[in-house]
């Protein structure tokens, strides 16, 4: 049975249009990168094991507008009663 690979999550921060964009990055045994914006506004990224953090950062910058749009959507939701 193949062993799964998961590295410890790491916090990363990029500057995008004079705005700080922070995310949690974890390398996993997978083929593609995945992006998730959680209701609290945090960003979680799972990337294939063996890819570089620099490559992931480039992908984050490509998706930055999408990430910011979803963070804004969550921030503008009314608080649950």
Short mmCIF file of N, CA and C in Angstrom, two decimals:
data_model
loop_
_atom_site.label_atom_id
_atom_site.label_comp_id
_atom_site.label_asym_id
_atom_site.label_seq_id
_atom_site.Cartn_x
_atom_site.Cartn_y
_atom_site.Cartn_z
N UNK A 1 0.85 -1.17 0.00
CA UNK A 1 0.00 0.00 0.00
C UNK A 1 0.91 1.25 0.00
N UNK A 2 0.64 2.24 -0.88
CA UNK A 2 1.48 3.44 -0.92
C UNK A 2 1.31 4.27 0.34
N UNK A 3 2.41 4.85 0.77
CA UNK A 3 2.35 5.73 1.94
C UNK A 3 1.93 7.12 1.49
N UNK A 4 1.06 7.74 2.23
CA UNK A 4 0.66 9.10 1.89
C UNK A 4 1.65 10.07 2.50
N UNK A 5 1.87 11.16 1.80
CA UNK A 5 2.82 12.16 2.25
C UNK A 5 2.07 13.43 2.59
N UNK A 6 2.26 13.91 3.80
CA UNK A 6 1.70 15.19 4.21
C UNK A 6 2.73 15.90 5.07
N UNK A 7 3.14 17.06 4.60
CA UNK A 7 4.10 17.86 5.36
C UNK A 7 3.33 18.75 6.33
N UNK A 8 4.03 19.24 7.33
CA UNK A 8 3.41 20.14 8.30
C UNK A 8 2.94 21.41 7.59
N UNK A 9 1.77 21.91 7.93
CA UNK A 9 1.28 23.15 7.32
C UNK A 9 2.23 24.30 7.61
N UNK A 10 2.34 25.21 6.66
CA UNK A 10 3.17 26.39 6.86
C UNK A 10 2.39 27.64 6.46
N UNK A 11 2.63 28.69 7.21
CA UNK A 11 1.97 29.98 6.94
C UNK A 11 2.84 30.77 5.97
N UNK A 12 2.21 31.30 4.95
CA UNK A 12 2.90 32.10 3.93
C UNK A 12 2.13 33.41 3.76
N UNK A 13 2.84 34.44 3.36
CA UNK A 13 2.22 35.73 3.09
C UNK A 13 2.84 36.33 1.84
N UNK A 14 1.99 36.86 0.98
CA UNK A 14 2.40 37.53 -0.25
C UNK A 14 1.86 38.95 -0.25
N UNK A 15 2.47 39.80 -1.03
CA UNK A 15 1.96 41.14 -1.22
C UNK A 15 1.32 41.19 -2.61
N UNK A 16 0.04 41.55 -2.67
CA UNK A 16 -0.69 41.63 -3.91
C UNK A 16 -1.42 42.97 -3.95
N UNK A 17 -1.05 43.82 -4.89
CA UNK A 17 -1.65 45.15 -5.03
C UNK A 17 -1.65 45.90 -3.69
N UNK A 18 -0.50 45.95 -3.05
CA UNK A 18 -0.31 46.63 -1.76
C UNK A 18 -1.20 46.06 -0.66
N UNK A 19 -1.62 44.83 -0.81
CA UNK A 19 -2.46 44.17 0.18
C UNK A 19 -1.79 42.85 0.56
N UNK A 20 -1.77 42.58 1.85
CA UNK A 20 -1.17 41.35 2.34
C UNK A 20 -2.14 40.19 2.13
N UNK A 21 -1.65 39.11 1.56
CA UNK A 21 -2.46 37.93 1.29
C UNK A 21 -1.79 36.75 1.99
N UNK A 22 -2.40 36.29 3.09
CA UNK A 22 -1.83 35.20 3.88
C UNK A 22 -2.57 33.90 3.59
N UNK A 23 -1.84 32.80 3.66
CA UNK A 23 -2.46 31.50 3.43
C UNK A 23 -1.70 30.41 4.16
N UNK A 24 -2.38 29.31 4.39
CA UNK A 24 -1.77 28.13 4.98
C UNK A 24 -1.52 27.15 3.84
N UNK A 25 -0.28 26.70 3.75
CA UNK A 25 0.12 25.80 2.68
C UNK A 25 0.49 24.45 3.25
N UNK A 26 -0.04 23.41 2.63
CA UNK A 26 0.34 22.04 3.02
C UNK A 26 0.60 21.26 1.73
N UNK A 27 1.71 20.52 1.75
CA UNK A 27 2.05 19.66 0.63
C UNK A 27 1.51 18.27 0.92
N UNK A 28 0.81 17.71 -0.06
CA UNK A 28 0.17 16.41 0.11
C UNK A 28 0.47 15.52 -1.11
N UNK A 29 0.17 14.28 -0.94
CA UNK A 29 0.30 13.33 -2.04
C UNK A 29 -0.93 13.49 -2.93
N UNK A 30 -0.84 14.38 -3.91
CA UNK A 30 -1.94 14.68 -4.81
C UNK A 30 -1.37 15.15 -6.14
N UNK A 31 -2.23 15.27 -7.15
CA UNK A 31 -1.76 15.67 -8.48
C UNK A 31 -1.98 17.14 -8.79
N UNK A 32 -2.96 17.75 -8.13
CA UNK A 32 -3.31 19.13 -8.47
C UNK A 32 -3.27 20.01 -7.22
N UNK A 33 -3.27 21.29 -7.45
CA UNK A 33 -3.32 22.26 -6.35
C UNK A 33 -4.79 22.58 -6.07
N UNK A 34 -5.11 22.80 -4.80
CA UNK A 34 -6.49 23.19 -4.47
C UNK A 34 -6.46 24.42 -3.58
N UNK A 35 -7.45 25.27 -3.78
CA UNK A 35 -7.60 26.52 -3.04
C UNK A 35 -8.91 26.47 -2.28
N UNK A 36 -8.89 26.90 -1.03
CA UNK A 36 -10.13 26.97 -0.24
C UNK A 36 -10.10 28.24 0.59
N UNK A 37 -11.19 29.00 0.51
CA UNK A 37 -11.37 30.16 1.37
C UNK A 37 -12.45 29.77 2.37
N UNK A 38 -12.10 29.80 3.63
CA UNK A 38 -13.01 29.37 4.69
C UNK A 38 -13.89 30.54 5.12
N UNK A 39 -15.03 30.26 5.78
CA UNK A 39 -15.93 31.34 6.21
C UNK A 39 -15.26 32.38 7.10
N UNK A 40 -14.21 32.01 7.84
CA UNK A 40 -13.51 33.00 8.66
C UNK A 40 -12.52 33.84 7.84
N UNK A 41 -12.46 33.60 6.53
CA UNK A 41 -11.59 34.37 5.64
C UNK A 41 -10.22 33.76 5.45
N UNK A 42 -9.91 32.71 6.19
CA UNK A 42 -8.60 32.09 6.03
C UNK A 42 -8.52 31.35 4.70
N UNK A 43 -7.31 31.29 4.18
CA UNK A 43 -7.06 30.65 2.90
C UNK A 43 -6.20 29.42 3.14
N UNK A 44 -6.64 28.28 2.61
CA UNK A 44 -5.91 27.02 2.76
C UNK A 44 -5.61 26.45 1.38
N UNK A 45 -4.36 26.10 1.18
CA UNK A 45 -3.93 25.58 -0.11
C UNK A 45 -3.25 24.24 0.09
N UNK A 46 -3.67 23.26 -0.71
CA UNK A 46 -3.02 21.96 -0.74
C UNK A 46 -2.32 21.84 -2.09
N UNK A 47 -1.04 21.52 -2.05
CA UNK A 47 -0.25 21.42 -3.27
C UNK A 47 0.40 20.05 -3.36
N UNK A 48 0.70 19.62 -4.58
CA UNK A 48 1.35 18.32 -4.74
C UNK A 48 2.72 18.30 -4.06
N UNK A 49 3.01 17.20 -3.39
CA UNK A 49 4.33 17.02 -2.79
C UNK A 49 5.37 17.09 -3.91
N UNK A 50 6.46 17.75 -3.63
CA UNK A 50 7.53 17.87 -4.63
C UNK A 50 7.51 19.17 -5.39
N UNK A 51 6.42 19.93 -5.28
CA UNK A 51 6.41 21.24 -5.93
C UNK A 51 7.05 22.25 -4.98
N UNK A 52 7.52 23.35 -5.53
CA UNK A 52 8.19 24.34 -4.70
C UNK A 52 7.20 25.36 -4.15
N UNK A 53 7.56 25.94 -3.02
CA UNK A 53 6.73 26.99 -2.43
C UNK A 53 6.67 28.20 -3.36
N UNK A 54 7.72 28.43 -4.14
CA UNK A 54 7.74 29.55 -5.10
C UNK A 54 6.70 29.32 -6.20
N UNK A 55 6.59 28.07 -6.69
CA UNK A 55 5.59 27.77 -7.71
C UNK A 55 4.19 27.98 -7.14
N UNK A 56 3.98 27.53 -5.91
CA UNK A 56 2.68 27.72 -5.26
C UNK A 56 2.37 29.21 -5.14
N UNK A 57 3.36 30.00 -4.75
CA UNK A 57 3.16 31.45 -4.63
C UNK A 57 2.73 32.06 -5.96
N UNK A 58 3.30 31.60 -7.06
CA UNK A 58 2.89 32.08 -8.38
C UNK A 58 1.43 31.74 -8.65
N UNK A 59 1.03 30.54 -8.27
CA UNK A 59 -0.37 30.12 -8.47
C UNK A 59 -1.31 30.94 -7.60
N UNK A 60 -0.89 31.25 -6.39
CA UNK A 60 -1.70 32.08 -5.48
C UNK A 60 -1.89 33.46 -6.09
N UNK A 61 -0.84 34.03 -6.65
CA UNK A 61 -0.96 35.35 -7.27
C UNK A 61 -1.91 35.32 -8.47
N UNK A 62 -1.91 34.22 -9.21
CA UNK A 62 -2.84 34.09 -10.34
C UNK A 62 -4.29 34.03 -9.85
N UNK A 63 -4.52 33.46 -8.67
CA UNK A 63 -5.87 33.32 -8.12
C UNK A 63 -6.21 34.40 -7.10
N UNK A 64 -5.35 35.39 -6.94
CA UNK A 64 -5.53 36.40 -5.88
C UNK A 64 -6.86 37.12 -5.98
N UNK A 65 -7.28 37.51 -7.16
CA UNK A 65 -8.57 38.21 -7.29
C UNK A 65 -9.72 37.30 -6.85
N UNK A 66 -9.67 36.04 -7.20
CA UNK A 66 -10.69 35.06 -6.80
C UNK A 66 -10.69 34.91 -5.28
N UNK A 67 -9.52 34.81 -4.69
CA UNK A 67 -9.40 34.67 -3.23
C UNK A 67 -9.98 35.90 -2.53
N UNK A 68 -9.59 37.08 -2.96
CA UNK A 68 -10.07 38.31 -2.33
C UNK A 68 -11.58 38.47 -2.48
N UNK A 69 -12.11 38.08 -3.64
CA UNK A 69 -13.56 38.16 -3.86
C UNK A 69 -14.30 37.27 -2.86
N UNK A 70 -13.80 36.06 -2.65
CA UNK A 70 -14.45 35.15 -1.71
C UNK A 70 -14.28 35.60 -0.27
N UNK A 71 -13.14 36.16 0.07
CA UNK A 71 -12.96 36.71 1.42
C UNK A 71 -13.96 37.84 1.66
N UNK A 72 -14.14 38.69 0.67
CA UNK A 72 -15.09 39.80 0.81
C UNK A 72 -16.52 39.28 0.94
N UNK A 73 -16.87 38.26 0.19
CA UNK A 73 -18.20 37.67 0.26
C UNK A 73 -18.48 37.15 1.66
N UNK A 74 -17.52 36.43 2.23
CA UNK A 74 -17.68 35.92 3.61
C UNK A 74 -17.74 37.07 4.62
N UNK A 75 -16.94 38.10 4.42
CA UNK A 75 -16.91 39.22 5.37
C UNK A 75 -18.23 39.99 5.37
N UNK A 76 -18.92 40.00 4.21
CA UNK A 76 -20.17 40.75 4.09
C UNK A 76 -21.41 39.96 4.46
N UNK A 77 -21.24 38.68 4.80
CA UNK A 77 -22.39 37.88 5.23
C UNK A 77 -22.82 38.31 6.61
N UNK A 78 -24.13 38.33 6.84
CA UNK A 78 -24.60 38.68 8.20
C UNK A 78 -24.18 37.58 9.19
N UNK A 79 -23.94 38.00 10.41
CA UNK A 79 -23.57 37.04 11.46
C UNK A 79 -24.75 36.14 11.76
N UNK A 80 -24.49 34.86 12.02
CA UNK A 80 -25.60 33.95 12.36
C UNK A 80 -26.26 34.35 13.67
N UNK A 81 -27.55 34.16 13.70
CA UNK A 81 -28.32 34.55 14.89
C UNK A 81 -28.33 33.46 15.92
#
